[in-house]
mmCIF file of C-alpha atoms in Angstrom:
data_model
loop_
_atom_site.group_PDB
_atom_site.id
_atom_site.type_symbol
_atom_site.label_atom_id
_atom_site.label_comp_id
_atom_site.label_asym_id
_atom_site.label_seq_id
_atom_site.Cartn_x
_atom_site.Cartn_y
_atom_site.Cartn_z
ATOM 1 C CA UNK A 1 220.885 67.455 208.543
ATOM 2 C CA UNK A 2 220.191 70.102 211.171
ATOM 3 C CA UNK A 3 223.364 71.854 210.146
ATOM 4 C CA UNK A 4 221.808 72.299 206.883
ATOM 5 C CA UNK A 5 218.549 73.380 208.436
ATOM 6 C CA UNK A 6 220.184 75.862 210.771
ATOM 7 C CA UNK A 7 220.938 77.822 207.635
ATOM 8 C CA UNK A 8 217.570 77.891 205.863
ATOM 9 C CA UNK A 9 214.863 77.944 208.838
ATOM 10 C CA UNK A 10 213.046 75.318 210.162
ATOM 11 C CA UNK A 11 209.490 76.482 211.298
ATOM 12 C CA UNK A 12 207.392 73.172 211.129
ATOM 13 C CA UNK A 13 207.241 69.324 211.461
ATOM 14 C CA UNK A 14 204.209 67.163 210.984
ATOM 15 C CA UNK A 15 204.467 63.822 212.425
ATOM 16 C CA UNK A 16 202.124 62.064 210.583
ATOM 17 C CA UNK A 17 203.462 57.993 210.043
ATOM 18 C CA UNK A 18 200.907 55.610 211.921
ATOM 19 C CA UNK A 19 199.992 51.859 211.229
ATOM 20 C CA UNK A 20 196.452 50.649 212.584
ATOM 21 C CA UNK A 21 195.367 46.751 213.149
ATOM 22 C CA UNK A 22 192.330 45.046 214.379
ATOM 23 C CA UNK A 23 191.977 42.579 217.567
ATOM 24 C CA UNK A 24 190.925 41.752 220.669
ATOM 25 C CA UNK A 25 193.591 42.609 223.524
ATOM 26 C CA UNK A 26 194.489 38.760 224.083
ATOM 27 C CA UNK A 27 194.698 37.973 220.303
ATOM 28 C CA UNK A 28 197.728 40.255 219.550
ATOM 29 C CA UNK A 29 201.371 39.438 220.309
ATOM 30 C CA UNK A 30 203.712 41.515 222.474
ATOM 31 C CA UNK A 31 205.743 41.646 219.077
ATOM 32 C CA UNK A 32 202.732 43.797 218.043
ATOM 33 C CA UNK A 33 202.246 46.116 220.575
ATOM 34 C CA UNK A 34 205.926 46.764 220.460
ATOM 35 C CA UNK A 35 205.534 47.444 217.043
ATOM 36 C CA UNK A 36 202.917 49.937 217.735
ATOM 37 C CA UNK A 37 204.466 51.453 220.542
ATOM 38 C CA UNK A 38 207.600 52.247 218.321
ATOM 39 C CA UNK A 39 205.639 53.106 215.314
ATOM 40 C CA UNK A 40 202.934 55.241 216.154
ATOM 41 C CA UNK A 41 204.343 56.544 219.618
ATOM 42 C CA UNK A 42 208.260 56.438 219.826
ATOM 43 C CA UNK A 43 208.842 57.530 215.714
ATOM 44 C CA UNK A 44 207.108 60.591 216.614
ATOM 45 C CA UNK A 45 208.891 61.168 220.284
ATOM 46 C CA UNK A 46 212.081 60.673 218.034
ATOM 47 C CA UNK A 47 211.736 63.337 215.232
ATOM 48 C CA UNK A 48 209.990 65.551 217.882
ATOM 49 C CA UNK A 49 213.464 65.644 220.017
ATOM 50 C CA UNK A 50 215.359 65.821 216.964
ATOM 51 C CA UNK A 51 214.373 68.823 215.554
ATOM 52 C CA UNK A 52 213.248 70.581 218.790
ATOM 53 C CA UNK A 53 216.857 72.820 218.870
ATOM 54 C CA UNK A 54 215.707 74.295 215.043
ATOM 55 C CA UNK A 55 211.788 74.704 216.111
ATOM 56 C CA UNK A 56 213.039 76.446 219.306
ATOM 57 C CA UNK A 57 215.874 78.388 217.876
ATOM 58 C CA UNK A 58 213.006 79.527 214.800
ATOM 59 C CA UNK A 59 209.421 79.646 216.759
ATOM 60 C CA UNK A 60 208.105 76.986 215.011
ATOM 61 C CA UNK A 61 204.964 74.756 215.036
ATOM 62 C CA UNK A 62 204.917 70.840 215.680
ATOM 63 C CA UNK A 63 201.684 69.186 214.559
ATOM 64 C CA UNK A 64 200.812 65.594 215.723
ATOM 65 C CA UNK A 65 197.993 63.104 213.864
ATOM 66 C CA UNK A 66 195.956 61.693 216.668
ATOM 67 C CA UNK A 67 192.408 60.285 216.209
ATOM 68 C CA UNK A 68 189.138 60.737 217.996
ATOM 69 C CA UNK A 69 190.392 57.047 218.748
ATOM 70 C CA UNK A 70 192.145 58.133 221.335
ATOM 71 C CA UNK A 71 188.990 59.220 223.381
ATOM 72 C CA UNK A 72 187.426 55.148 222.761
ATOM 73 C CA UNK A 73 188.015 51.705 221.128
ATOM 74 C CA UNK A 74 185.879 49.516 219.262
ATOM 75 C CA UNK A 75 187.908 46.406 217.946
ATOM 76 C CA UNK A 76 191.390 48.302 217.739
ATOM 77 C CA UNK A 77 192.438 48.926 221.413
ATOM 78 C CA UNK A 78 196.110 48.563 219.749
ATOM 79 C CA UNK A 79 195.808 51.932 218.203
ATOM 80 C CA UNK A 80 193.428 53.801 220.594
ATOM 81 C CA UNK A 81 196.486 53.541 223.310
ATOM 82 C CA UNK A 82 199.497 54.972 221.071
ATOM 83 C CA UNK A 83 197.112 57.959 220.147
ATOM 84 C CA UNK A 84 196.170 58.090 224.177
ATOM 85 C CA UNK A 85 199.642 58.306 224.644
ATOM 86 C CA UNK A 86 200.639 61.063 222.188
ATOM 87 C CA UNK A 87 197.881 63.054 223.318
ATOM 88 C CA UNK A 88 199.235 63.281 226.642
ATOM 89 C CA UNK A 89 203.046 63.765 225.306
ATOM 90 C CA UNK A 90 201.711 66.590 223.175
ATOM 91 C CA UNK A 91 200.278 68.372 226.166
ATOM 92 C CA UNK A 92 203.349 68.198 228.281
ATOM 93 C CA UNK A 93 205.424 69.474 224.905
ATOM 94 C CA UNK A 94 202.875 71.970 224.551
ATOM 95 C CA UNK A 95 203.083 73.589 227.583
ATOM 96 C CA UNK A 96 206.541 73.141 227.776
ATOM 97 C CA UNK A 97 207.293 75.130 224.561
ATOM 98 C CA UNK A 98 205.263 78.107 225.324
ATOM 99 C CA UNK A 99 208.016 79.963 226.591
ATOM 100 C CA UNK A 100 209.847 79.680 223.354
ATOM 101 C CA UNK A 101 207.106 80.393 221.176
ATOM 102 C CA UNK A 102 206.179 77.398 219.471
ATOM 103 C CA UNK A 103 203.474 75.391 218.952
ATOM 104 C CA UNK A 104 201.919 72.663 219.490
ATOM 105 C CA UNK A 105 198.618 71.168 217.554
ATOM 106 C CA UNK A 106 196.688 68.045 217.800
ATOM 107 C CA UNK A 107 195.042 66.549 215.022
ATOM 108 C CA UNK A 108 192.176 64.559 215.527
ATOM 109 C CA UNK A 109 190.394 62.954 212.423
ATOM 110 C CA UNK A 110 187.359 60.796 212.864
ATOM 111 C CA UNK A 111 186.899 57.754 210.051
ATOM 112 C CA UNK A 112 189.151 58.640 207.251
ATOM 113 C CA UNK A 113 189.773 54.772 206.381
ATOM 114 C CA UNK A 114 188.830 54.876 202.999
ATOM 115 C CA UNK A 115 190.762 58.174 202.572
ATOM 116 C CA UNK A 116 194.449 56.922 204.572
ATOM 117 C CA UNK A 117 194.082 53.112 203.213
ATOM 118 C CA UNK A 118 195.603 52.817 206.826
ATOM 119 C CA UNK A 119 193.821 49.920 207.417
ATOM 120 C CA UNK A 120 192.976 47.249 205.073
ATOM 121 C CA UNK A 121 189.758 44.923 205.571
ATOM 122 C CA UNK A 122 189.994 42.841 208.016
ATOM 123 C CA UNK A 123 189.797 38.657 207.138
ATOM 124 C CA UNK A 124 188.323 36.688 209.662
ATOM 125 C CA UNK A 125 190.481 33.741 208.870
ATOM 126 C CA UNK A 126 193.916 35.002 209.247
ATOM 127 C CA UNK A 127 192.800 36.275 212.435
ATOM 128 C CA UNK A 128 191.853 32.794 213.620
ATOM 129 C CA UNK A 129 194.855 31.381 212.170
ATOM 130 C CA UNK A 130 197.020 33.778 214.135
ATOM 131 C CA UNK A 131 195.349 32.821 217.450
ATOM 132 C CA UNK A 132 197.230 31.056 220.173
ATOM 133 C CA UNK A 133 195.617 27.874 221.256
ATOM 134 C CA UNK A 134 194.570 29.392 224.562
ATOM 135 C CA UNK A 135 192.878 31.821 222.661
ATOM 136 C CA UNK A 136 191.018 29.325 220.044
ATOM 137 C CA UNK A 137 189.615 27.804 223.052
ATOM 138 C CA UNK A 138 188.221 30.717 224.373
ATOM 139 C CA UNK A 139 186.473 32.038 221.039
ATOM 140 C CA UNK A 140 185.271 30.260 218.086
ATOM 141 C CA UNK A 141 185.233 31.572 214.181
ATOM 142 C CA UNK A 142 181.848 32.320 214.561
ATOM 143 C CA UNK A 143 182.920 35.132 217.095
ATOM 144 C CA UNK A 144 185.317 36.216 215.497
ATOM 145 C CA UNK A 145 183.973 36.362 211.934
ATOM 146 C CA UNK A 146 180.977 38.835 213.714
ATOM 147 C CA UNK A 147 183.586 41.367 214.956
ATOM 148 C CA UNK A 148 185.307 41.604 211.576
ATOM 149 C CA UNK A 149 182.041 41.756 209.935
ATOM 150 C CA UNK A 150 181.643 44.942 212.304
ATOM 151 C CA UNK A 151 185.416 46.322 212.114
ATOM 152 C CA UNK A 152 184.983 46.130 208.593
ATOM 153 C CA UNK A 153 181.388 47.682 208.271
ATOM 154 C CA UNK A 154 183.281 50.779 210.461
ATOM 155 C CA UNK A 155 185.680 50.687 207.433
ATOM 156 C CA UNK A 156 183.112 51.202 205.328
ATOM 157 C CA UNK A 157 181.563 53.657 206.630
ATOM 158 C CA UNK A 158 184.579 56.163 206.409
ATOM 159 C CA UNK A 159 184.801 59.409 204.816
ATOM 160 C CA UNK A 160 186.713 59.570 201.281
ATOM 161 C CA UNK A 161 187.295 63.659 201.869
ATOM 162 C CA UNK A 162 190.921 63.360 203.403
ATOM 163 C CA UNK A 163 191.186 66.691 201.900
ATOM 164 C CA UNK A 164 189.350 67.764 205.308
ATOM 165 C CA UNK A 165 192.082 66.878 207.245
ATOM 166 C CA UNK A 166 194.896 68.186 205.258
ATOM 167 C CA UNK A 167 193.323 71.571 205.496
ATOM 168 C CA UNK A 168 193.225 71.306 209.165
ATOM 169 C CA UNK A 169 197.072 70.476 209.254
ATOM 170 C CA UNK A 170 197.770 73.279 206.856
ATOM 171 C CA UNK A 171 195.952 75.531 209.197
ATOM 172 C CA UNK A 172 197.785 74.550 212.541
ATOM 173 C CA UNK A 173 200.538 74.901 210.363
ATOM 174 C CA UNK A 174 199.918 78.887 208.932
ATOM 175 C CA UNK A 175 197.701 80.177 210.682
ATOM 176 C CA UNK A 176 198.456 83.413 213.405
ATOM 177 C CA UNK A 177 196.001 81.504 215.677
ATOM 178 C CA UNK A 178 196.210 77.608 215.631
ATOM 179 C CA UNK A 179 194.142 75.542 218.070
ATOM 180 C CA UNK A 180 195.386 73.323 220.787
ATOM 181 C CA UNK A 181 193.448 70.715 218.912
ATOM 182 C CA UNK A 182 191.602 70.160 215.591
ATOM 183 C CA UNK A 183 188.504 67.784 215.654
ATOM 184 C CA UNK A 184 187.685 66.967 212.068
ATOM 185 C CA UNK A 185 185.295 64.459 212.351
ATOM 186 C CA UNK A 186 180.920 63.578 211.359
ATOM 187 C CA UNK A 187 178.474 64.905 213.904
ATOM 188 C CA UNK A 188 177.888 61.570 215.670
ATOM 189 C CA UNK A 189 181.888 61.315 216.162
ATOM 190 C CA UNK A 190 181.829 64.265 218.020
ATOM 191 C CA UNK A 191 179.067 63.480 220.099
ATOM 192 C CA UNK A 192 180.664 59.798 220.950
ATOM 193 C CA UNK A 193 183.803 62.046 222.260
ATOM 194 C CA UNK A 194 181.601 64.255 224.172
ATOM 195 C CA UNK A 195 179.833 61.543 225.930
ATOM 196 C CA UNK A 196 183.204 60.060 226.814
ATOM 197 C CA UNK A 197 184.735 62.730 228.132
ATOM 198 C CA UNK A 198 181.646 63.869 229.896
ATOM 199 C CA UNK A 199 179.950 61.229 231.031
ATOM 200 C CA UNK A 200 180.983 58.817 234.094
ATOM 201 C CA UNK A 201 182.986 55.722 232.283
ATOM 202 C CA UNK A 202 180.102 53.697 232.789
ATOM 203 C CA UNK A 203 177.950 55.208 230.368
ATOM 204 C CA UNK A 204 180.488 54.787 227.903
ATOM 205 C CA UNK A 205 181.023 51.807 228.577
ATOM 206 C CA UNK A 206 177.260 50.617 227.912
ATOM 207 C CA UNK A 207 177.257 52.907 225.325
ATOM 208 C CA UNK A 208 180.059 51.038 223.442
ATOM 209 C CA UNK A 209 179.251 47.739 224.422
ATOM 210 C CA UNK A 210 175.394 48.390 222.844
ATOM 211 C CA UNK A 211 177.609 49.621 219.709
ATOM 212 C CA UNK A 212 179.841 46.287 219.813
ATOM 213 C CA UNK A 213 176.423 43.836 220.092
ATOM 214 C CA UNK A 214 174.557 45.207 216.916
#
């Protein structure tokens, strides 16, 4: 493969593959977060280091799909630490590849979930069934059908323009300029980011929580 490469040019990758769940820390299996972890984290470390010799040797551009998720969790902690974590792996490659000329942009869409399909609605009762004992005895349905009443209201509530962030990858892609980062995301997004990185962690925190009890 990167023989084959070598001979044509190779001047961008997009890592773009990502799975997203719902659940409280405690109601998820280790199998899951490994799952995650290799998913949405490791696949992209992977084709990142296999390609680097062709996006070194041709100046190329390496674009990763975060999420404004990575800033903040409501209901899907899962995902909000592999995006964490490839936000800070893309600023160490970043830096890194300066020398040689390439690179490196950040993605960050807001709620595209009725544009990716990435996640599905979530059912209350699967969830429950999936619960260890321990954890059964700590919640009850009732809980646990409010939060996927609000995961899946969130859901709802997503944009259906994916085109928006497309256009932001094609840019970081072309343009003679590309940003570090590309927000793409509804006013009120933004503004939930800028509190969080802002404001002292216990605003956020009662600013989330107040979010998480409506």
């Amino acid at each position: 493969l990167l023989r084959h490469f070598s001979s044509v040019g190779f001047w961008g990758l997009v890592n773009n593959a990502g799975i997203s769940t719902f659940g409280e820390t405690g109601w998820l299996s280790m199998e899951k977060y490994e799952k995650f972890a290799d998913v949405n984290l490791l696949g992209s470390i992977r084709t990142t280091l296999a390609f680097l010799p062709l996006l070194r040797k041709y100046k190329g551009r390496i674009v990763f799909m975060s999420s404004i998720i990575a800033y903040f969790a409501l209901g899907n902690g899962i995902y909000s630490m592999t995006k964490a974590a490839i936000e800070k792996f893309c600023d160490a490659l970043r830096l890194e590849m300066k020398k040689f000329g390439v690179r490196v942009c950040i993605i960050q869409p807001g709620n595209y979930a009725r544009s990716t399909k990435i996640q599905p609605p979530v059912s209350a009762e699967e969830i429950w069934n999936e619960l260890s004992d321990e954890e059964k005895a700590v919640y009850n349905k009732e809980y646990v059908q409010e939060r996927a009443n609000f995961f899946n209201s969130i859901l709802s509530e997503g944009s259906a323009n994916g085109n928006e962030v497309v256009d932001a990858m094609v840019d970081a892609l072309t343009s003679p300029a590309p940003k570090a980062r590309y927000m793409v995301a509804k006013l009120k997004e933004k503004a939930l980011v800028f509190v969080c990185a802002l404001f002292p962690t216990v605003v956020m925190d009662s600013v989330l929580s107040y979010a998480l009890s409506k």
